[in-house]
Amino acid sequence: MTPNNTSCLLLPFSSPGPGFYITNNNNNINIISIPFPLFFNSQIKTNTSPNTIRSNNPNHQRSAFPVLCSSSLSDMDAAPGQGLYPLHRTKTIHFVRHAQGFHNVAGEKDHSAYLSPELLDAQLTPLGWEQVDNLRKHVQSSGVFKGIELVVVSPLLRTMQTAVGVFGGEGYADGIDVPPLMVENTGNISSRPAISSLNSPPFVAVELCREHLGIHWCDKRRSISEYKPLFPAIDFSLIESDDDTLWKVDVREANEEVAARGLQFLNWLWTREEKEIAVVTHSGFLIHTLAGFGDDCHTSVKSEICRPFKNCELRSVVIVDKSMIASNFSTSDFPGKIPEGSDAPSDSVK
């Protein structure tokens, strides 16, 4: 399923600054990119403050730019290259791919390892937990964490470990009257302490953002009844079946089906009241969800959109509701004329 008749647009929304901007003429979603995405590469061990991200022009720091959406620089000022939308019809989404799992290590050595039942619902490696810790430092120092109102997570062990490690509260302590996001020693990594839900956004598990379904045992989840004691503060109420009825041992979900599921997921986000959401998901899901966008943009923009995510990489996007999927009302607009009085346009005054 590929979006048709899409167009790249610049949204006048500088507060999220970096990332992709997403709109779509037919399916309500489309994507554009600006030069300074809030990317985080888990291979980078040092933290980068937003104030240290610069272009060659110092006046461009942390600002929104016109986006090249055609093959010629002479078209840069053309009106079709820009768009303007009401702020309340946008949402900021922070996409995160899970950190390194044991299946990633095994699959890089031998791709057939994905067929092994021993990799059922693979968890994070010790290196993966280091990647989580580095991304957590980044979202804290960059200010991303403060704006997030909801964390949506794929209900597999590696994504939930990543999500609570990055966006959860500080270390859990006895006597705190809130359930932990993750209990101590979850999985086989005994050195991980419990993670508190105190002062963290709510977490909800959603099946729509799961990895490619079928055949690969690492993508099969455990029962929800097994997860709940491990992740007490994650909301699993949107998952209909305790057992994994979506994963099939002999049928692999088609790429087109993953893409269609991705669009359904993005549209589902509009049913949420939250304006800034983190989504912790998988490489295949992100690749096939985003692959249909940017075909009418400059090739470098298309390449930027479709570049595969590294483990524990974060990219920020903005999605735009162009067809009234949601009935959100502005919280920042002011109606004016309070108190009422004459305010005829100046050019009409004689």
mmCIF file of C-alpha atoms in Angstrom:
data_model
loop_
_atom_site.group_PDB
_atom_site.id
_atom_site.type_symbol
_atom_site.label_atom_id
_atom_site.label_comp_id
_atom_site.label_asym_id
_atom_site.label_seq_id
_atom_site.Cartn_x
_atom_site.Cartn_y
_atom_site.Cartn_z
ATOM 1 C CA MET A 1 0.000 0.000 0.000
ATOM 2 C CA THR A 2 1.686 3.184 -1.190
ATOM 3 C CA PRO A 3 0.394 6.740 -0.727
ATOM 4 C CA ASN A 4 -0.562 8.428 -3.973
ATOM 5 C CA ASN A 5 -0.361 12.057 -5.079
ATOM 6 C CA THR A 6 1.742 13.081 -2.116
ATOM 7 C CA SER A 7 3.496 16.440 -1.877
ATOM 8 C CA CYS A 8 6.339 17.691 0.285
ATOM 9 C CA LEU A 9 5.459 20.705 2.406
ATOM 10 C CA LEU A 10 7.158 22.911 4.963
ATOM 11 C CA LEU A 11 5.120 23.210 8.128
ATOM 12 C CA PRO A 12 5.417 26.508 10.020
ATOM 13 C CA PHE A 13 6.040 24.706 13.269
ATOM 14 C CA SER A 14 9.515 25.424 14.626
ATOM 15 C CA SER A 15 9.056 24.188 18.184
ATOM 16 C CA PRO A 16 9.783 20.537 17.368
ATOM 17 C CA GLY A 17 12.453 21.876 15.032
ATOM 18 C CA PRO A 18 14.230 18.813 13.732
ATOM 19 C CA GLY A 19 12.827 15.803 11.994
ATOM 20 C CA PHE A 20 10.485 14.839 9.193
ATOM 21 C CA TYR A 21 7.197 16.595 8.636
ATOM 22 C CA ILE A 22 4.429 14.243 7.524
ATOM 23 C CA THR A 23 1.279 14.900 5.509
ATOM 24 C CA ASN A 24 -0.636 12.909 2.890
ATOM 25 C CA ASN A 25 -3.232 14.033 0.364
ATOM 26 C CA ASN A 26 -5.140 10.765 0.094
ATOM 27 C CA ASN A 27 -4.218 8.742 3.147
ATOM 28 C CA ASN A 28 -3.809 11.789 5.377
ATOM 29 C CA ILE A 29 -0.078 11.320 5.859
ATOM 30 C CA ASN A 30 2.983 12.581 3.972
ATOM 31 C CA ILE A 31 6.595 13.276 4.895
ATOM 32 C CA ILE A 32 9.157 16.041 4.421
ATOM 33 C CA SER A 33 12.519 16.586 6.048
ATOM 34 C CA ILE A 34 14.457 19.543 7.434
ATOM 35 C CA PRO A 35 18.232 19.727 7.755
ATOM 36 C CA PHE A 36 18.666 19.129 11.486
ATOM 37 C CA PRO A 37 16.718 16.046 12.583
ATOM 38 C CA LEU A 38 16.737 15.031 16.231
ATOM 39 C CA PHE A 39 18.571 11.881 15.253
ATOM 40 C CA PHE A 40 20.404 9.873 17.854
ATOM 41 C CA ASN A 41 22.910 7.291 16.711
ATOM 42 C CA SER A 42 23.471 4.712 19.429
ATOM 43 C CA GLN A 43 27.051 4.239 18.232
ATOM 44 C CA ILE A 44 27.884 7.765 19.391
ATOM 45 C CA LYS A 45 29.036 7.597 22.987
ATOM 46 C CA THR A 46 29.083 11.325 23.688
ATOM 47 C CA ASN A 47 26.008 13.487 24.168
ATOM 48 C CA THR A 48 25.289 16.342 21.790
ATOM 49 C CA SER A 49 23.356 19.307 23.068
ATOM 50 C CA PRO A 50 20.873 20.898 20.629
ATOM 51 C CA ASN A 51 22.891 24.085 20.945
ATOM 52 C CA THR A 52 25.923 22.362 19.411
ATOM 53 C CA ILE A 53 24.108 21.280 16.238
ATOM 54 C CA ARG A 54 25.064 23.798 13.574
ATOM 55 C CA SER A 55 25.081 24.327 9.845
ATOM 56 C CA ASN A 56 27.686 26.331 7.945
ATOM 57 C CA ASN A 57 25.483 29.353 8.459
ATOM 58 C CA PRO A 58 25.249 30.279 12.159
ATOM 59 C CA ASN A 59 21.883 31.954 11.546
ATOM 60 C CA HIS A 60 20.389 28.582 10.681
ATOM 61 C CA GLN A 61 20.898 27.012 14.078
ATOM 62 C CA ARG A 62 17.753 25.262 15.386
ATOM 63 C CA SER A 63 15.439 26.856 12.833
ATOM 64 C CA ALA A 64 13.051 25.528 10.194
ATOM 65 C CA PHE A 65 14.067 25.692 6.536
ATOM 66 C CA PRO A 66 12.351 25.632 3.151
ATOM 67 C CA VAL A 67 12.627 22.091 1.819
ATOM 68 C CA LEU A 68 13.802 21.251 -1.672
ATOM 69 C CA CYS A 69 11.008 19.142 -3.156
ATOM 70 C CA SER A 70 11.950 19.268 -6.826
ATOM 71 C CA SER A 71 14.974 18.520 -8.957
ATOM 72 C CA SER A 72 16.110 22.107 -9.409
ATOM 73 C CA LEU A 73 17.337 24.760 -6.989
ATOM 74 C CA SER A 74 15.486 27.341 -9.113
ATOM 75 C CA ASP A 75 12.221 25.842 -7.835
ATOM 76 C CA MET A 76 13.127 26.453 -4.213
ATOM 77 C CA ASP A 77 10.950 29.547 -3.855
ATOM 78 C CA ALA A 78 7.935 28.060 -5.606
ATOM 79 C CA ALA A 79 4.724 28.131 -3.573
ATOM 80 C CA PRO A 80 4.006 24.387 -3.991
ATOM 81 C CA GLY A 81 7.160 23.702 -1.956
ATOM 82 C CA GLN A 82 5.619 25.113 1.181
ATOM 83 C CA GLY A 83 2.475 24.559 3.198
ATOM 84 C CA LEU A 84 0.840 26.127 6.211
ATOM 85 C CA TYR A 85 -1.356 24.247 8.680
ATOM 86 C CA PRO A 86 -3.087 25.007 11.980
ATOM 87 C CA LEU A 87 -0.840 24.004 14.847
ATOM 88 C CA HIS A 88 -3.603 22.054 16.579
ATOM 89 C CA ARG A 89 -3.829 19.726 13.563
ATOM 90 C CA THR A 90 -0.279 18.500 14.038
ATOM 91 C CA LYS A 91 1.360 15.970 16.335
ATOM 92 C CA THR A 92 5.039 15.483 17.099
ATOM 93 C CA ILE A 93 6.129 11.849 16.954
ATOM 94 C CA HIS A 94 9.505 10.549 18.142
ATOM 95 C CA PHE A 95 10.216 7.228 16.407
ATOM 96 C CA VAL A 96 12.691 4.931 18.166
ATOM 97 C CA ARG A 97 13.988 1.580 16.994
ATOM 98 C CA HIS A 98 14.707 -0.829 19.850
ATOM 99 C CA ALA A 99 18.272 -1.288 21.066
ATOM 100 C CA GLN A 100 20.418 -4.273 20.092
ATOM 101 C CA GLY A 101 18.785 -7.611 20.824
ATOM 102 C CA PHE A 102 20.297 -11.087 20.909
ATOM 103 C CA HIS A 103 18.514 -11.840 17.633
ATOM 104 C CA ASN A 104 20.393 -8.964 15.947
ATOM 105 C CA VAL A 105 23.720 -10.500 16.941
ATOM 106 C CA ALA A 106 22.700 -13.987 15.826
ATOM 107 C CA GLY A 107 21.118 -12.776 12.581
ATOM 108 C CA GLU A 108 24.196 -10.802 11.559
ATOM 109 C CA LYS A 109 26.270 -13.992 11.825
ATOM 110 C CA ASP A 110 23.707 -16.246 10.157
ATOM 111 C CA HIS A 111 20.395 -14.981 8.771
ATOM 112 C CA SER A 112 18.840 -18.417 9.183
ATOM 113 C CA ALA A 113 19.161 -17.965 12.957
ATOM 114 C CA TYR A 114 15.909 -15.971 12.830
ATOM 115 C CA LEU A 115 14.161 -19.278 12.209
ATOM 116 C CA SER A 116 15.321 -20.670 15.548
ATOM 117 C CA PRO A 117 12.738 -20.988 18.358
ATOM 118 C CA GLU A 118 15.588 -20.216 20.761
ATOM 119 C CA LEU A 119 15.248 -16.559 19.734
ATOM 120 C CA LEU A 120 11.585 -16.366 20.770
ATOM 121 C CA ASP A 121 10.853 -12.757 21.785
ATOM 122 C CA ALA A 122 14.550 -11.891 21.965
ATOM 123 C CA GLN A 123 15.597 -9.467 24.689
ATOM 124 C CA LEU A 124 18.312 -6.797 24.784
ATOM 125 C CA THR A 125 22.001 -7.641 24.957
ATOM 126 C CA PRO A 126 24.307 -5.925 27.484
ATOM 127 C CA LEU A 127 25.419 -3.665 24.624
ATOM 128 C CA GLY A 128 21.760 -2.940 23.909
ATOM 129 C CA TRP A 129 21.308 -1.724 27.475
ATOM 130 C CA GLU A 130 24.320 0.573 27.028
ATOM 131 C CA GLN A 131 22.611 1.993 23.936
ATOM 132 C CA VAL A 132 19.457 2.533 25.989
ATOM 133 C CA ASP A 133 21.411 4.401 28.652
ATOM 134 C CA ASN A 134 22.998 6.673 26.036
ATOM 135 C CA LEU A 135 19.679 7.471 24.383
ATOM 136 C CA ARG A 136 18.167 8.198 27.792
ATOM 137 C CA LYS A 137 20.938 10.728 28.452
ATOM 138 C CA HIS A 138 20.208 12.316 25.066
ATOM 139 C CA VAL A 139 16.451 12.718 25.523
ATOM 140 C CA GLN A 140 17.051 14.183 28.975
ATOM 141 C CA SER A 141 19.777 16.645 27.958
ATOM 142 C CA SER A 142 18.056 17.695 24.705
ATOM 143 C CA GLY A 143 14.744 18.436 26.418
ATOM 144 C CA VAL A 144 12.844 15.849 24.356
ATOM 145 C CA PHE A 145 11.757 13.968 27.473
ATOM 146 C CA LYS A 146 9.962 16.972 28.972
ATOM 147 C CA GLY A 147 7.556 17.276 26.040
ATOM 148 C CA ILE A 148 6.515 13.634 25.699
ATOM 149 C CA GLU A 149 2.947 12.991 26.854
ATOM 150 C CA LEU A 150 2.661 9.316 25.888
ATOM 151 C CA VAL A 151 4.924 6.390 25.020
ATOM 152 C CA VAL A 152 3.495 3.850 22.564
ATOM 153 C CA VAL A 153 5.407 0.579 22.450
ATOM 154 C CA SER A 154 5.315 -2.647 20.487
ATOM 155 C CA PRO A 155 4.498 -5.486 22.923
ATOM 156 C CA LEU A 156 7.735 -7.419 22.588
ATOM 157 C CA LEU A 157 10.364 -7.763 25.263
ATOM 158 C CA ARG A 158 13.123 -5.842 23.466
ATOM 159 C CA THR A 159 10.917 -2.856 22.624
ATOM 160 C CA MET A 160 9.421 -2.643 26.113
ATOM 161 C CA GLN A 161 12.879 -2.853 27.681
ATOM 162 C CA THR A 162 14.045 -0.050 25.380
ATOM 163 C CA ALA A 163 10.972 2.089 26.011
ATOM 164 C CA VAL A 164 11.045 1.976 29.798
ATOM 165 C CA GLY A 165 14.829 2.339 29.867
ATOM 166 C CA VAL A 166 14.754 5.484 27.740
ATOM 167 C CA PHE A 167 11.535 7.186 28.833
ATOM 168 C CA GLY A 168 10.886 5.735 32.299
ATOM 169 C CA GLY A 169 11.402 7.357 35.677
ATOM 170 C CA GLU A 170 14.472 7.077 37.824
ATOM 171 C CA GLY A 171 15.480 3.894 39.631
ATOM 172 C CA TYR A 172 12.647 2.312 41.571
ATOM 173 C CA ALA A 173 12.856 2.517 45.367
ATOM 174 C CA ASP A 174 10.955 0.610 48.017
ATOM 175 C CA GLY A 175 8.226 2.619 49.679
ATOM 176 C CA ILE A 176 7.190 4.508 46.533
ATOM 177 C CA ASP A 177 3.483 3.931 46.098
ATOM 178 C CA VAL A 178 3.474 3.579 42.295
ATOM 179 C CA PRO A 179 3.894 0.418 40.211
ATOM 180 C CA PRO A 180 7.267 0.045 38.469
ATOM 181 C CA LEU A 181 7.464 0.193 34.701
ATOM 182 C CA MET A 182 9.823 -2.779 34.836
ATOM 183 C CA VAL A 183 10.646 -5.027 37.763
ATOM 184 C CA GLU A 184 14.194 -5.845 38.765
ATOM 185 C CA ASN A 185 16.077 -8.492 36.773
ATOM 186 C CA THR A 186 13.584 -8.629 33.905
ATOM 187 C CA GLY A 187 15.010 -10.989 31.317
ATOM 188 C CA ASN A 188 18.382 -12.630 31.761
ATOM 189 C CA ILE A 189 20.315 -9.442 32.512
ATOM 190 C CA SER A 190 20.375 -9.553 36.300
ATOM 191 C CA SER A 191 22.233 -6.268 36.720
ATOM 192 C CA ARG A 192 19.288 -4.103 35.639
ATOM 193 C CA PRO A 193 17.415 -2.486 38.524
ATOM 194 C CA ALA A 194 13.692 -1.890 38.542
ATOM 195 C CA ILE A 195 12.517 1.215 36.652
ATOM 196 C CA SER A 196 9.987 3.515 38.268
ATOM 197 C CA SER A 197 6.890 4.999 36.652
ATOM 198 C CA LEU A 198 7.172 8.034 38.908
ATOM 199 C CA ASN A 199 7.372 11.290 36.900
ATOM 200 C CA SER A 200 7.260 9.413 33.598
ATOM 201 C CA PRO A 201 4.675 9.646 30.799
ATOM 202 C CA PRO A 202 2.076 6.865 30.527
ATOM 203 C CA PHE A 203 3.016 3.792 28.476
ATOM 204 C CA VAL A 204 0.617 1.858 26.255
ATOM 205 C CA ALA A 205 1.330 -1.324 24.258
ATOM 206 C CA VAL A 206 -0.102 -1.467 20.712
ATOM 207 C CA GLU A 207 0.055 -4.417 18.293
ATOM 208 C CA LEU A 208 -0.204 -2.246 15.168
ATOM 209 C CA CYS A 209 3.445 -1.163 15.500
ATOM 210 C CA ARG A 210 4.861 -4.676 15.845
ATOM 211 C CA GLU A 211 7.640 -6.021 13.646
ATOM 212 C CA HIS A 212 7.076 -8.003 10.446
ATOM 213 C CA LEU A 213 4.847 -10.879 11.515
ATOM 214 C CA GLY A 214 5.453 -14.578 10.959
ATOM 215 C CA ILE A 215 8.216 -17.193 10.567
ATOM 216 C CA HIS A 216 10.950 -15.334 12.482
ATOM 217 C CA TRP A 217 10.678 -16.485 16.085
ATOM 218 C CA CYS A 218 12.242 -13.316 17.466
ATOM 219 C CA ASP A 219 9.108 -11.448 16.299
ATOM 220 C CA LYS A 220 6.675 -13.699 18.160
ATOM 221 C CA ARG A 221 5.539 -12.238 21.461
ATOM 222 C CA ARG A 222 4.833 -14.026 24.703
ATOM 223 C CA SER A 223 1.416 -13.980 26.342
ATOM 224 C CA ILE A 224 0.279 -10.704 27.868
ATOM 225 C CA SER A 225 -0.207 -12.505 31.172
ATOM 226 C CA GLU A 226 3.553 -13.177 31.175
ATOM 227 C CA TYR A 227 4.390 -9.532 30.455
ATOM 228 C CA LYS A 228 2.156 -7.888 33.040
ATOM 229 C CA PRO A 229 4.160 -8.977 36.122
ATOM 230 C CA LEU A 230 7.374 -7.836 34.401
ATOM 231 C CA PHE A 231 6.028 -4.444 33.247
ATOM 232 C CA PRO A 232 3.310 -3.568 35.799
ATOM 233 C CA ALA A 233 2.849 0.075 34.740
ATOM 234 C CA ILE A 234 2.508 -0.550 30.989
ATOM 235 C CA ASP A 235 -1.107 -0.455 29.813
ATOM 236 C CA PHE A 236 -1.907 -3.641 27.841
ATOM 237 C CA SER A 237 -5.660 -2.994 27.656
ATOM 238 C CA LEU A 238 -5.639 -2.304 23.885
ATOM 239 C CA ILE A 239 -4.369 -5.825 23.112
ATOM 240 C CA GLU A 240 -7.322 -8.114 22.508
ATOM 241 C CA SER A 241 -5.723 -11.565 22.822
ATOM 242 C CA ASP A 242 -3.574 -12.869 25.640
ATOM 243 C CA ASP A 243 -1.773 -15.243 23.279
ATOM 244 C CA ASP A 244 -0.088 -14.124 20.077
ATOM 245 C CA THR A 245 -2.681 -14.916 17.416
ATOM 246 C CA LEU A 246 -1.083 -12.650 14.783
ATOM 247 C CA TRP A 247 2.224 -14.483 14.351
ATOM 248 C CA LYS A 248 2.201 -17.572 12.084
ATOM 249 C CA VAL A 249 4.981 -20.140 12.005
ATOM 250 C CA ASP A 250 4.729 -20.722 8.227
ATOM 251 C CA VAL A 251 3.479 -17.377 6.812
ATOM 252 C CA ARG A 252 5.515 -14.165 6.635
ATOM 253 C CA GLU A 253 3.581 -10.894 6.458
ATOM 254 C CA ALA A 254 4.006 -9.235 3.048
ATOM 255 C CA ASN A 255 5.851 -5.919 2.854
ATOM 256 C CA GLU A 256 2.715 -4.265 1.510
ATOM 257 C CA GLU A 257 0.750 -5.522 4.484
ATOM 258 C CA VAL A 258 3.301 -4.046 6.881
ATOM 259 C CA ALA A 259 3.072 -0.707 5.046
ATOM 260 C CA ALA A 260 -0.723 -0.734 5.226
ATOM 261 C CA ARG A 261 -0.572 -1.576 8.930
ATOM 262 C CA GLY A 262 1.855 1.311 9.412
ATOM 263 C CA LEU A 263 -0.563 3.783 7.820
ATOM 264 C CA GLN A 264 -3.352 2.403 9.980
ATOM 265 C CA PHE A 265 -1.153 2.953 13.020
ATOM 266 C CA LEU A 266 -0.356 6.563 12.075
ATOM 267 C CA ASN A 267 -4.052 7.260 11.571
ATOM 268 C CA TRP A 268 -4.743 5.654 14.956
ATOM 269 C CA LEU A 269 -2.428 8.191 16.558
ATOM 270 C CA TRP A 270 -5.002 10.844 15.655
ATOM 271 C CA THR A 271 -7.484 9.220 18.004
ATOM 272 C CA ARG A 272 -5.179 10.171 20.866
ATOM 273 C CA GLU A 273 -5.448 13.503 22.634
ATOM 274 C CA GLU A 274 -1.701 13.736 23.232
ATOM 275 C CA LYS A 275 0.235 16.120 20.990
ATOM 276 C CA GLU A 276 3.746 14.724 21.483
ATOM 277 C CA ILE A 277 4.221 10.951 21.454
ATOM 278 C CA ALA A 278 7.186 8.581 21.512
ATOM 279 C CA VAL A 279 6.829 5.341 19.524
ATOM 280 C CA VAL A 280 9.259 2.506 20.275
ATOM 281 C CA THR A 281 9.110 -0.058 17.498
ATOM 282 C CA HIS A 282 11.136 -2.093 14.981
ATOM 283 C CA SER A 283 13.339 -1.644 11.928
ATOM 284 C CA GLY A 284 11.132 -3.529 9.458
ATOM 285 C CA PHE A 285 8.000 -1.734 10.595
ATOM 286 C CA LEU A 286 9.673 1.661 10.168
ATOM 287 C CA ILE A 287 11.221 0.810 6.798
ATOM 288 C CA HIS A 288 7.958 -0.314 5.208
ATOM 289 C CA THR A 289 5.813 2.353 6.862
ATOM 290 C CA LEU A 290 8.018 5.232 5.681
ATOM 291 C CA ALA A 291 9.075 3.799 2.305
ATOM 292 C CA GLY A 292 5.994 5.067 0.467
ATOM 293 C CA PHE A 293 6.739 8.717 1.167
ATOM 294 C CA GLY A 294 8.938 11.336 -0.486
ATOM 295 C CA ASP A 295 8.761 10.098 -4.089
ATOM 296 C CA ASP A 296 8.089 13.646 -5.335
ATOM 297 C CA CYS A 297 10.885 15.157 -3.269
ATOM 298 C CA HIS A 298 14.534 15.712 -4.040
ATOM 299 C CA THR A 299 16.340 12.381 -4.089
ATOM 300 C CA SER A 300 18.380 13.308 -1.026
ATOM 301 C CA VAL A 301 15.178 13.926 0.930
ATOM 302 C CA LYS A 302 13.725 10.618 -0.235
ATOM 303 C CA SER A 303 16.930 8.881 0.800
ATOM 304 C CA GLU A 304 16.830 10.559 4.198
ATOM 305 C CA ILE A 305 13.270 9.408 4.796
ATOM 306 C CA CYS A 306 13.909 5.811 3.774
ATOM 307 C CA ARG A 307 17.275 5.303 5.445
ATOM 308 C CA PRO A 308 17.077 2.279 7.772
ATOM 309 C CA PHE A 309 17.112 2.948 11.506
ATOM 310 C CA LYS A 310 20.098 1.844 13.553
ATOM 311 C CA ASN A 311 19.545 0.139 16.893
ATOM 312 C CA CYS A 312 18.311 2.663 19.455
ATOM 313 C CA GLU A 313 18.152 5.508 16.924
ATOM 314 C CA LEU A 314 15.609 8.276 17.460
ATOM 315 C CA ARG A 315 14.102 10.482 14.731
ATOM 316 C CA SER A 316 11.475 13.144 15.333
ATOM 317 C CA VAL A 317 8.605 13.812 12.924
ATOM 318 C CA VAL A 318 5.468 15.891 12.711
ATOM 319 C CA ILE A 319 2.248 14.454 11.296
ATOM 320 C CA VAL A 320 -0.513 16.671 9.928
ATOM 321 C CA ASP A 321 -4.248 16.017 9.911
ATOM 322 C CA LYS A 322 -5.485 17.401 6.559
ATOM 323 C CA SER A 323 -8.820 15.625 6.388
ATOM 324 C CA MET A 324 -10.371 16.079 9.842
ATOM 325 C CA ILE A 325 -9.539 12.590 11.140
ATOM 326 C CA ALA A 326 -9.584 14.150 14.581
ATOM 327 C CA SER A 327 -11.692 17.021 15.890
ATOM 328 C CA ASN A 328 -8.955 18.691 17.909
ATOM 329 C CA PHE A 329 -9.445 22.255 19.040
ATOM 330 C CA SER A 330 -6.678 24.789 19.362
ATOM 331 C CA THR A 331 -5.418 25.529 22.855
ATOM 332 C CA SER A 332 -3.297 28.470 21.708
ATOM 333 C CA ASP A 333 -5.548 30.363 19.246
ATOM 334 C CA PHE A 334 -7.337 33.430 20.633
ATOM 335 C CA PRO A 335 -10.622 34.561 19.056
ATOM 336 C CA GLY A 336 -9.943 38.292 19.306
ATOM 337 C CA LYS A 337 -12.412 41.151 19.535
ATOM 338 C CA ILE A 338 -12.558 40.873 23.325
ATOM 339 C CA PRO A 339 -13.978 43.311 24.197
ATOM 340 C CA GLU A 340 -15.824 43.959 20.951
ATOM 341 C CA GLY A 341 -15.354 47.158 19.001
ATOM 342 C CA SER A 342 -14.805 48.507 15.525
ATOM 343 C CA ASP A 343 -11.854 46.836 13.812
ATOM 344 C CA ALA A 344 -12.367 47.537 10.122
ATOM 345 C CA PRO A 345 -9.282 46.817 7.969
ATOM 346 C CA SER A 346 -7.110 49.906 7.555
ATOM 347 C CA ASP A 347 -7.316 49.804 3.772
ATOM 348 C CA SER A 348 -11.108 50.167 3.981
ATOM 349 C CA VAL A 349 -10.968 53.299 6.074
ATOM 350 C CA LYS A 350 -11.574 56.420 4.005
#
